């Protein structure tokens, strides 16, 4: 009795240990689920951070492009610049403070340094963009004025040249002829200086000052030629036709003079806009690098967090270890219980053998046996045996009376058996029909399983194709980035070529001025030679040659200047084309990124579809197996029904014998000795002995 108590205590202790390990395993599973949920949430936030940083990279280049185009007077560039600035500011604010609408939190501390560098660079770019946007009306107005200059100045030059020809033919005074000729030169310088002011750069300030002086000088000389000016030493032109041309010049020059004032007043703002555009262009590369670094930081956030997918895998490993310990504990507990059970069985077997020795006479039909009740577990058995013997005594007595009743009930049972046989035949027919239906269903399910397997193979192929497409898109994005870098480098070189051609233009302008001065000197020399008479005839020939040389030099410089302007125009168009190409490449990269995202979604959907099809295939196979088992079961049931039918028929035949067997049963129990019969036998033996 002590051993079972000790085993119970050991079993209880082992049960507590197993329960504790089960609680630990459950806690690890919950912790692992929470870890993976947090990792999925953080990955979703990281994806939004990366999207905002990618948009900022694209917007940084759009701002630089639009600011450059805005300086040239394009109205759409101002609107695009304003929209790009607002979009960049919005993305930066979302990264800095988060987005309450989508639940996106502010950027984590790991990205604070990179985000701070972007904000610092953006503060300069944003201020410069505000300067350009704030001078929107001024810039567009100045370029409109420049356009009107381009239309008016050629007309002024044409009228001036006609006036020079008329004055030369009319033998006008040399001083007036020189002044009118110089007016044509002033017009060319005015046009050149206006273009320099609008173009900006180091020469813009000097060009603005020269533009103001030349415009004022042209107006004073024109008024002096019409009305006379003692201060300038100019005598008024008297010839009516020449005065009519001077008045026409004055009418054409009036709007030019008025616009010149506006250009001079707005030139400081134009310089500020040009400087702001240069600062944006210089900082756009830094802003792009900063946004790229910020995007890289966001991409690496997952690897820096303590809670990551690897943490979940670690928890899973610990859970598996706990599960192994739990299994080991359970196996050891099973072995201990088996050992205790073996020892207890040995003791029980010995007690049973003792009980069997006492019950040997019972096997011979002696119902007078009385088993000894002990403290072993066989004591309860002995008590039960004694009770069973007592009941058996009653049973034998009851059998004698029951045998008569069995004979009468046998006839009724025979009728029931016949009915049962008829029902069994009907059941066999129904089971045969059900078996055929189940077989057809098994064939259909097998076809479904094969189709599901083929669909699973197709889905896996779709996943592979989607993965290849995603890799191709990534290669395309990388190629577009390389193209954009090459285009930007080419644009810089072309811009430097334009600046070099500008320097050539300045040199040509200087040569042109020298040729003009030489022409004027030759004209003066010719006039002096004419006044000298025969003595100056040889000098006049030299002066004519010098004048022709000066005119040829002037024509050559004009051709060079035209060629330089053509080079500058082509250079500017090439720069603009490069910038447009850069924009298109950026757009293409964006589309490629969107295609990559779409392919990732297709990949995920294909994987999910493959998993569903695999599940359907497995379920179909399981259903096919179940259908086959059901078919086998129905066959077994059919056989059992047939056996039942046969058994019912046999039962009907056997019941006829049951009455006979009842009599035999009564005769068979006659061998059992009951206590009353033993007493009678003893009395008979006593009487026989006395006799």
XYZ file of C-alpha atoms in Angstrom:
691
model
C 0.000 0.000 0.000
C 3.011 2.343 0.455
C 4.257 1.930 -3.127
C 1.086 3.254 -4.791
C 1.195 6.280 -2.514
C 4.825 7.016 -3.495
C 4.031 6.528 -7.188
C 1.092 8.904 -6.866
C 3.356 11.546 -5.322
C 5.926 11.120 -8.104
C 3.180 11.338 -10.730
C 1.816 14.509 -9.122
C 5.306 16.127 -9.098
C 5.915 15.210 -12.703
C 2.494 16.570 -13.638
C 3.359 19.935 -12.074
C 6.638 20.099 -14.022
C 4.859 19.236 -17.273
C 2.219 21.878 -16.550
C 4.904 24.504 -15.885
C 6.673 23.662 -19.148
C 3.336 23.882 -20.970
C 2.718 27.352 -19.531
C 6.219 28.448 -20.593
C 5.632 27.051 -24.095
C 2.304 28.899 -24.383
C 3.932 32.143 -23.201
C 6.717 31.767 -25.798
C 4.161 31.206 -28.573
C 2.233 34.332 -27.532
C 5.475 36.333 -27.323
C 6.523 35.118 -30.782
C 3.139 36.134 -32.257
C 3.412 39.595 -30.673
C 6.985 39.945 -31.998
C 6.001 39.114 -35.579
C 2.992 41.468 -35.362
C 5.262 44.330 -34.245
C 7.777 43.507 -36.997
C 5.014 43.589 -39.642
C 3.781 46.944 -38.307
C 7.293 48.457 -38.317
C 7.930 47.140 -41.841
C 4.753 48.882 -43.050
C 5.950 52.159 -41.492
C 9.432 51.713 -43.020
C 7.841 51.256 -46.452
C 6.000 54.582 -46.072
C 9.218 56.291 -44.925
C 11.052 54.965 -47.995
C 8.251 56.117 -50.317
C 8.369 59.661 -48.891
C 12.182 59.763 -49.179
C 12.002 58.495 -52.782
C 9.510 61.228 -53.690
C 11.845 63.800 -52.119
C 14.709 62.542 -54.308
C 12.632 63.065 -57.460
C 11.292 66.445 -56.305
C 14.821 67.720 -55.573
C 15.700 67.374 -59.261
C 12.362 68.767 -60.435
C 12.897 71.873 -58.279
C 16.353 72.452 -59.807
C 15.007 72.002 -63.342
C 11.958 74.223 -62.833
C 13.993 76.980 -61.147
C 16.358 77.099 -64.134
C 13.441 77.261 -66.561
C 11.651 79.881 -64.431
C 14.609 82.254 -64.745
C 14.230 82.069 -68.532
C 10.676 83.407 -68.169
C 8.594 80.239 -68.646
C 5.296 80.777 -66.825
C 4.607 77.057 -66.371
C 7.990 76.590 -64.698
C 6.939 78.932 -61.854
C 3.780 76.916 -61.227
C 5.659 73.606 -61.388
C 8.318 74.999 -59.048
C 5.681 76.087 -56.535
C 3.932 72.694 -56.648
C 7.234 70.794 -56.310
C 8.282 72.985 -53.358
C 4.963 72.417 -51.567
C 5.126 68.659 -52.231
C 8.702 68.436 -50.901
C 7.717 70.426 -47.805
C 4.732 68.132 -47.237
C 6.832 64.940 -47.482
C 9.455 66.432 -45.156
C 6.807 67.389 -42.565
C 5.308 63.877 -42.696
C 8.735 62.347 -42.043
C 9.420 64.828 -39.251
C 6.060 64.792 -37.405
C 4.285 61.688 -38.770
C 0.868 61.327 -40.383
C -2.156 61.094 -38.113
C -4.442 60.073 -40.981
C -2.503 56.870 -41.752
C -1.089 56.343 -38.247
C 2.492 56.884 -39.438
C 4.662 57.994 -36.481
C 7.475 60.518 -36.666
C 10.835 59.334 -37.976
C 12.740 57.213 -35.434
C 15.883 58.570 -33.717
C 18.082 56.455 -36.033
C 17.082 58.718 -38.948
C 17.346 62.011 -37.037
C 20.864 62.861 -38.284
C 20.110 62.165 -41.965
C 16.746 63.948 -41.702
C 18.457 66.936 -40.068
C 20.936 67.200 -42.949
C 18.079 67.122 -45.460
C 16.183 69.807 -43.535
C 19.290 71.974 -43.310
C 19.906 71.738 -47.070
C 16.214 72.202 -47.779
C 16.063 75.430 -45.768
C 18.457 77.051 -48.261
C 16.740 75.560 -51.307
C 13.287 76.496 -49.980
C 14.352 80.094 -49.356
C 15.813 80.371 -52.847
C 12.635 78.872 -54.338
C 10.558 81.439 -52.421
C 12.707 84.207 -53.907
C 12.032 82.931 -57.447
C 8.301 82.396 -56.853
C 7.984 85.835 -55.231
C 9.430 87.496 -58.398
C 7.116 85.602 -60.726
C 5.479 88.719 -62.198
C 8.772 90.629 -62.419
C 10.575 87.904 -64.370
C 7.753 87.306 -66.824
C 7.347 91.063 -67.364
C 11.077 91.525 -68.035
C 11.114 88.735 -70.589
C 8.056 90.227 -72.278
C 9.901 93.562 -72.454
C 12.944 91.796 -73.869
C 10.708 90.231 -76.495
C 9.407 93.653 -77.484
C 13.022 94.902 -77.608
C 13.854 92.133 -80.040
C 11.060 93.379 -82.308
C 11.688 97.148 -81.949
C 15.496 97.412 -82.049
C 15.855 95.956 -85.595
C 13.355 98.555 -86.835
C 15.337 101.300 -85.084
C 18.546 100.012 -86.678
C 16.919 99.929 -90.105
C 15.660 103.526 -89.836
C 19.047 104.632 -88.466
C 20.915 103.011 -91.361
C 18.556 104.655 -93.839
C 19.159 108.010 -92.116
C 22.940 107.518 -92.340
C 22.699 106.768 -96.057
C 20.468 109.801 -96.620
C 22.780 112.111 -94.660
C 25.854 110.810 -96.492
C 24.160 111.366 -99.849
C 23.009 114.881 -98.868
C 26.542 115.946 -97.843
C 25.445 116.566 -94.232
C 27.959 117.886 -91.749
C 30.558 115.402 -90.623
C 29.703 115.794 -86.925
C 26.020 114.959 -87.452
C 26.927 111.994 -89.680
C 29.273 110.641 -87.022
C 26.622 111.066 -84.313
C 23.962 109.226 -86.325
C 26.437 106.440 -87.164
C 27.245 106.082 -83.482
C 23.504 105.746 -82.730
C 23.469 102.500 -84.725
C 26.351 101.193 -82.609
C 24.516 102.193 -79.439
C 21.447 100.203 -80.532
C 23.560 97.072 -81.005
C 25.107 97.544 -77.574
C 21.666 98.091 -76.018
C 20.403 94.766 -77.424
C 23.542 92.948 -76.324
C 23.431 94.393 -72.806
C 19.713 93.547 -72.381
C 20.467 89.930 -73.231
C 23.374 89.943 -70.769
C 21.156 91.353 -68.015
C 18.474 88.713 -68.602
C 21.061 85.947 -68.858
C 22.671 86.921 -65.536
C 26.159 85.949 -64.497
C 29.236 87.979 -63.612
C 28.780 90.454 -66.475
C 25.117 91.228 -65.701
C 25.864 94.142 -63.339
C 28.259 95.796 -65.812
C 25.814 95.149 -68.651
C 22.974 96.776 -66.681
C 25.091 99.867 -66.038
C 26.142 100.069 -69.709
C 22.542 99.508 -70.790
C 21.362 102.467 -68.717
C 24.107 104.782 -69.996
C 23.662 103.760 -73.643
C 19.867 104.193 -73.490
C 20.159 107.628 -71.903
C 22.889 108.690 -74.372
C 20.843 107.502 -77.351
C 17.858 109.551 -76.168
C 19.912 112.715 -75.511
C 21.664 112.518 -78.881
C 18.332 111.910 -80.634
C 16.774 114.947 -78.928
C 19.898 117.003 -79.736
C 19.660 116.115 -83.425
C 16.020 117.207 -83.432
C 16.174 120.291 -81.196
C 19.879 121.015 -80.849
C 21.982 120.715 -77.688
C 24.669 123.288 -76.897
C 25.733 121.241 -73.891
C 26.545 118.285 -76.141
C 27.733 120.464 -79.020
C 25.029 119.095 -81.339
C 23.386 121.175 -84.055
C 19.770 120.384 -84.943
C 19.188 118.706 -88.311
C 17.396 121.090 -90.664
C 16.655 118.935 -93.731
C 12.892 117.937 -93.554
C 13.277 114.355 -94.780
C 16.055 113.699 -92.289
C 14.014 115.270 -89.479
C 11.072 113.049 -90.420
C 13.279 109.992 -89.974
C 14.585 111.374 -86.666
C 11.012 111.863 -85.459
C 10.227 108.290 -86.529
C 13.236 107.143 -84.507
C 11.990 109.164 -81.532
C 8.529 107.554 -81.791
C 10.010 104.042 -81.986
C 12.499 104.731 -79.200
C 9.921 106.135 -76.722
C 8.627 102.708 -75.514
C 12.215 101.418 -75.462
C 13.216 104.288 -73.181
C 10.258 103.660 -70.876
C 10.952 99.908 -70.742
C 14.624 100.583 -70.052
C 13.670 102.247 -66.790
C 11.658 99.219 -65.731
C 14.527 96.915 -66.638
C 16.980 98.962 -64.596
C 14.573 99.117 -61.651
C 13.953 95.377 -61.761
C 17.534 94.324 -62.498
C 18.428 93.876 -58.772
C 15.462 91.511 -58.371
C 16.510 89.718 -61.544
C 20.010 89.304 -60.106
C 18.478 87.917 -56.898
C 16.404 85.430 -58.882
C 19.419 84.358 -60.933
C 21.466 83.968 -57.736
C 18.634 81.966 -56.136
C 18.467 79.675 -59.185
C 22.241 79.155 -59.027
C 22.008 78.309 -55.313
C 19.212 75.828 -55.996
C 21.247 74.212 -58.778
C 24.303 73.982 -56.508
C 22.322 72.530 -53.589
C 20.154 70.182 -55.656
C 22.940 67.614 -55.726
C 23.382 67.874 -51.946
C 19.621 67.604 -51.489
C 19.509 64.525 -53.739
C 22.398 62.919 -51.844
C 20.760 63.738 -48.515
C 17.424 62.248 -49.604
C 19.265 59.174 -50.910
C 21.120 58.778 -47.593
C 17.824 59.207 -45.730
C 16.215 56.525 -47.884
C 19.158 54.205 -47.154
C 18.758 54.833 -43.408
C 15.071 53.903 -43.614
C 15.913 50.761 -45.584
C 18.370 49.683 -42.838
C 16.026 50.382 -39.896
C 14.809 46.792 -39.723
C 18.330 45.437 -39.165
C 18.976 47.920 -36.315
C 15.894 47.177 -34.219
C 15.988 44.848 -31.217
C 12.558 43.485 -32.122
C 13.013 41.875 -35.525
C 12.205 38.721 -37.420
C 15.391 37.138 -36.036
C 14.080 37.788 -32.504
C 10.931 35.871 -33.412
C 13.037 33.018 -34.810
C 15.040 32.981 -31.547
C 11.831 32.751 -29.525
C 10.698 29.941 -31.849
C 13.958 28.066 -31.190
C 13.456 28.415 -27.414
C 9.852 27.221 -27.794
C 11.064 24.164 -29.721
C 13.623 23.487 -26.952
C 10.890 23.710 -24.299
C 8.745 21.364 -26.405
C 11.634 18.867 -26.545
C 12.060 19.084 -22.750
C 8.325 18.571 -22.339
C 8.472 15.473 -24.557
C 11.461 14.101 -22.617
C 9.651 14.667 -19.323
C 6.561 12.904 -20.641
C 8.584 9.904 -21.893
C 10.402 9.555 -18.559
C 7.102 9.761 -16.676
C 5.653 7.063 -18.931
C 8.615 4.790 -18.242
C 8.238 5.244 -14.460
C 4.527 4.457 -14.636
C 5.280 1.367 -16.745
C 7.843 0.117 -14.203
C 5.444 0.647 -11.284
C 2.676 -1.060 -13.215
C 4.921 -4.073 -13.921
C 5.776 -4.510 -10.223
C 2.143 -4.169 -9.225
C 1.122 -6.721 -11.856
C 3.651 -9.196 -10.456
C 2.171 -8.876 -6.993
C -1.331 -9.176 -8.373
C -0.402 -12.291 -10.332
C 0.804 -14.045 -7.157
C -2.394 -13.144 -5.359
C -4.455 -14.376 -8.314
C -2.652 -17.739 -8.309
C -3.507 -18.158 -4.650
C -7.121 -17.338 -5.391
C -7.193 -19.802 -8.305
C -5.949 -22.597 -6.064
C -8.860 -21.964 -3.714
C -11.321 -21.809 -6.577
C -10.266 -25.099 -8.200
C -13.382 -26.968 -6.965
C -15.609 -24.269 -8.432
C -14.468 -25.349 -11.890
C -15.916 -28.815 -11.173
C -19.351 -27.330 -10.538
C -19.151 -27.272 -6.774
C -21.135 -24.193 -5.787
C -20.488 -24.862 -2.117
C -16.973 -23.321 -2.395
C -16.280 -20.257 -0.196
C -13.154 -18.130 -1.144
C -10.956 -16.650 1.611
C -11.049 -12.813 1.748
C -7.555 -11.249 2.363
C -6.097 -7.678 2.511
C -4.603 -7.914 -1.000
C -6.491 -6.583 -3.972
C -7.627 -10.215 -4.471
C -9.573 -9.821 -1.268
C -12.080 -7.750 -3.125
C -12.004 -10.332 -5.925
C -12.605 -13.166 -3.427
C -15.468 -11.226 -1.955
C -16.809 -10.705 -5.459
C -16.320 -14.398 -6.273
C -18.234 -15.371 -3.169
C -20.970 -13.017 -4.216
C -20.807 -14.421 -7.761
C -21.068 -17.990 -6.440
C -24.066 -16.927 -4.418
C -25.565 -15.367 -7.504
C -24.622 -18.400 -9.557
C -26.513 -20.569 -7.138
C -29.516 -18.381 -7.679
C -28.832 -18.440 -11.428
C -28.778 -22.206 -11.654
C -32.065 -22.292 -9.862
C -33.425 -19.647 -12.209
C -32.152 -21.484 -15.306
C -34.253 -24.444 -14.477
C -37.340 -22.248 -14.429
C -36.219 -20.128 -17.372
C -35.617 -23.080 -19.684
C -39.342 -23.638 -19.830
C -39.925 -19.986 -20.695
C -37.219 -20.088 -23.404
C -38.998 -22.874 -25.187
C -42.164 -20.805 -25.489
C -40.272 -17.655 -26.541
C -38.327 -19.511 -29.234
C -41.360 -19.650 -31.496
C -41.832 -15.895 -31.281
C -38.123 -15.301 -31.963
C -38.288 -17.485 -35.080
C -40.946 -15.167 -36.551
C -38.860 -12.100 -35.707
C -35.773 -13.642 -37.367
C -37.717 -14.145 -40.598
C -38.712 -10.466 -40.645
C -35.099 -9.499 -39.954
C -33.903 -11.538 -42.930
C -36.328 -9.697 -45.248
C -35.113 -6.296 -43.960
C -31.509 -7.379 -44.457
C -32.163 -8.195 -48.126
C -33.670 -4.711 -48.685
C -30.742 -3.102 -46.867
C -28.252 -4.972 -49.065
C -29.862 -3.488 -52.219
C -29.691 0.077 -50.831
C -26.071 -0.353 -49.762
C -25.115 -1.566 -53.264
C -26.608 1.605 -54.803
C -24.822 3.829 -52.243
C -21.533 2.049 -52.951
C -21.825 2.793 -56.702
C -22.532 6.482 -55.976
C -19.524 6.753 -53.651
C -17.290 5.142 -56.299
C -18.392 7.766 -58.881
C -17.736 10.519 -56.351
C -14.247 9.123 -55.668
C -13.434 9.216 -59.424
C -14.611 12.882 -59.656
C -12.594 13.898 -56.596
C -9.516 12.194 -58.065
C -9.939 14.335 -61.233
C -10.259 17.472 -59.095
C -7.083 16.517 -57.238
C -5.143 16.099 -60.519
C -6.405 19.471 -61.852
C -5.483 21.160 -58.557
C -1.968 19.683 -58.761
C -1.537 21.046 -62.320
C -2.852 24.455 -61.170
C -0.346 24.451 -58.318
C 2.495 23.858 -60.809
C 1.224 26.743 -62.992
C 1.015 29.027 -59.918
C 4.576 28.186 -58.924
C 5.690 29.009 -62.482
C 3.831 32.347 -62.230
C 5.669 33.123 -58.979
C 9.023 32.433 -60.694
C 8.099 34.682 -63.648
C 6.998 37.471 -61.271
C 10.330 37.219 -59.422
C 12.237 37.460 -62.725
C 10.116 40.467 -63.734
C 10.868 42.187 -60.436
C 14.610 41.634 -60.928
C 14.372 43.019 -64.486
C 12.606 46.148 -63.203
C 15.347 46.677 -60.598
C 18.001 46.401 -63.348
C 16.012 48.915 -65.453
C 15.895 51.406 -62.565
C 19.659 51.045 -62.069
C 20.245 51.630 -65.810
C 18.027 54.723 -65.786
C 19.951 56.132 -62.822
C 23.207 55.679 -64.778
C 21.657 57.367 -67.847
C 20.490 60.308 -65.724
C 23.984 60.769 -64.259
C 25.570 60.698 -67.749
C 23.000 63.196 -69.050
C 23.646 65.578 -66.143
C 27.400 65.365 -66.718
C 26.904 66.050 -70.453
C 24.644 69.019 -69.626
C 27.355 70.499 -67.404
C 29.937 70.160 -70.183
C 27.582 71.746 -72.728
C 26.899 74.591 -70.298
C 30.642 75.171 -69.940
C 30.846 75.187 -73.761
C 28.150 77.893 -73.800
C 30.099 79.951 -71.273
C 33.231 79.606 -73.407
C 31.299 80.725 -76.477
C 30.088 83.723 -74.438
C 33.703 84.687 -73.808
C 34.342 84.381 -77.548
C 31.354 86.664 -78.100
C 32.823 89.242 -75.735
C 36.136 89.151 -77.593
C 34.302 89.487 -80.920
C 32.357 92.451 -79.476
C 35.650 94.087 -78.549
C 36.992 93.487 -82.076
C 33.765 94.908 -83.479
C 34.173 98.057 -81.347
C 37.738 98.418 -82.581
C 36.547 97.992 -86.190
C 33.857 100.622 -85.631
C 36.362 103.057 -84.147
C 38.721 102.300 -87.036
C 35.890 102.961 -89.478
C 35.154 106.296 -87.792
C 38.865 107.211 -87.839
C 39.053 106.264 -91.526
C 36.000 108.425 -92.176
C 37.608 111.331 -90.342
C 40.823 110.760 -92.279
C 38.906 110.776 -95.557
C 37.222 114.027 -94.558
C 40.592 115.561 -93.641
C 42.079 114.328 -96.936
C 39.181 115.872 -98.832
C 39.757 119.246 -97.156
C 43.477 119.036 -97.988
C 42.807 118.862 -101.725
C 45.450 117.424 -104.031
C 47.942 117.135 -101.201
C 45.733 114.694 -99.345
C 44.698 112.511 -102.296
C 47.207 109.762 -101.503
C 46.198 109.883 -97.866
C 42.550 109.559 -98.953
C 43.379 106.337 -100.813
C 44.968 104.946 -97.662
C 41.949 106.073 -95.622
C 39.615 104.317 -98.069
C 41.643 101.118 -97.764
C 41.583 101.391 -93.985
C 37.820 102.001 -94.069
C 37.244 98.945 -96.311
C 39.441 96.892 -94.007
C 37.444 98.124 -91.020
C 34.175 97.266 -92.770
C 35.468 93.794 -93.635
C 36.558 93.344 -90.013
C 33.131 94.502 -88.838
C 31.395 92.105 -91.222
C 33.633 89.255 -90.084
C 32.961 90.014 -86.428
C 29.242 90.115 -87.130
C 29.470 86.703 -88.782
C 31.473 85.382 -85.835
C 28.995 86.945 -83.423
C 26.106 85.340 -85.341
C 27.925 82.002 -85.240
C 28.555 82.401 -81.487
C 24.903 83.236 -80.906
C 23.945 80.146 -82.908
C 26.321 78.064 -80.763
C 24.869 79.587 -77.599
C 21.311 78.954 -78.807
C 22.154 75.350 -79.696
C 23.934 74.981 -76.360
C 20.938 76.290 -74.431
C 18.613 74.026 -76.411
C 20.933 71.090 -75.732
C 20.947 71.895 -72.003
C 17.157 72.163 -72.012
C 16.925 68.885 -73.969
C 19.288 67.235 -71.471
C 17.175 68.506 -68.584
C 14.021 67.214 -70.278
C 15.753 63.884 -70.852
C 16.718 63.842 -67.174
C 13.102 64.503 -66.241
C 11.908 61.741 -68.567
C 14.504 59.355 -67.134
C 13.350 60.228 -63.615
C 9.753 59.665 -64.719
C 10.753 56.376 -66.299
C 12.504 55.362 -63.077
C 9.365 56.231 -61.146
C 7.239 54.147 -63.526
C 9.757 51.317 -63.222
C 9.556 51.544 -59.424
C 5.751 51.435 -59.646
C 6.060 48.428 -61.962
C 8.386 46.827 -59.386
C 5.806 47.413 -56.643
C 3.085 45.959 -58.891
C 5.263 42.893 -59.603
C 5.851 42.462 -55.867
C 2.093 42.509 -55.330
C 1.652 40.018 -58.217
C 4.343 37.851 -56.631
C 2.555 37.934 -53.262
C -0.830 37.178 -54.857
C 0.708 34.345 -56.926
C 2.297 32.851 -53.819
C -0.987 33.107 -51.953
C -2.805 31.553 -54.923
C -0.238 28.735 -55.058
C -0.757 28.088 -51.341
C -4.544 28.050 -51.803
C -4.253 25.670 -54.762
C -1.898 23.431 -52.760
C -4.490 23.430 -49.954
C -7.240 22.597 -52.453
C -5.089 19.822 -53.925
C -4.345 18.396 -50.472
C -8.022 18.629 -49.512
C -8.998 16.959 -52.784
C -6.495 14.156 -52.184
C -7.806 13.760 -48.652
C -11.394 13.694 -49.935
C -10.370 11.146 -52.554
C -8.792 8.979 -49.855
C -11.854 9.416 -47.641
C -14.119 8.529 -50.546
C -12.054 5.404 -51.195
C -12.245 4.487 -47.521
C -15.984 5.147 -47.553
C -16.301 2.885 -50.591
C -14.352 0.153 -48.803
C -16.496 0.691 -45.707
C -19.672 0.380 -47.769
C -18.336 -2.847 -49.245
C -17.644 -4.135 -45.739
C -21.145 -3.041 -44.676
C -22.553 -4.809 -47.720
C -20.682 -7.974 -46.784
C -21.836 -7.595 -43.185
C -25.413 -7.149 -44.409
C -25.073 -10.281 -46.492
C -23.694 -12.068 -43.475
C -26.534 -10.633 -41.401
C -29.010 -11.999 -43.914
C -27.336 -15.365 -43.797
C -27.185 -15.126 -40.022
C -30.852 -14.212 -39.802
C -31.755 -17.238 -41.863
C -29.473 -19.344 -39.741
C -31.004 -17.777 -36.643
C -34.449 -18.723 -37.798
C -33.241 -22.304 -38.155
C -31.344 -22.186 -34.883
C -34.266 -20.895 -32.881
C -36.044 -24.116 -33.698
C -33.298 -25.867 -31.888
C -33.402 -23.388 -29.019
C -36.229 -25.251 -27.319
C -34.213 -28.432 -27.526
C -31.183 -26.587 -26.207
C -33.286 -25.238 -23.336
C -33.964 -28.803 -22.294
C -30.316 -29.627 -22.692
C -29.489 -26.507 -20.627
C -31.695 -27.720 -17.849
C -29.974 -31.066 -17.977
C -26.514 -29.388 -18.032
C -27.077 -27.362 -14.872
C -28.149 -30.488 -13.130
C -24.438 -31.220 -12.570
C -24.040 -28.194 -10.297
C -24.158 -29.013 -6.598
C -26.109 -26.645 -4.442
C -25.864 -26.480 -0.620
C -29.316 -28.021 -0.181
C -28.346 -30.937 -2.425
C -25.168 -31.487 -0.402
C -27.198 -31.697 2.836
C -29.557 -34.239 1.296
C -26.655 -36.397 0.091
C -25.082 -36.370 3.566
C -28.360 -37.449 5.175
C -28.683 -40.236 2.636
C -25.163 -41.426 3.363
C -25.904 -41.371 7.113
C -29.074 -43.437 6.707
C -27.203 -45.908 4.534
C -24.481 -46.257 7.152
C -27.024 -46.878 9.896
C -28.672 -49.521 7.806
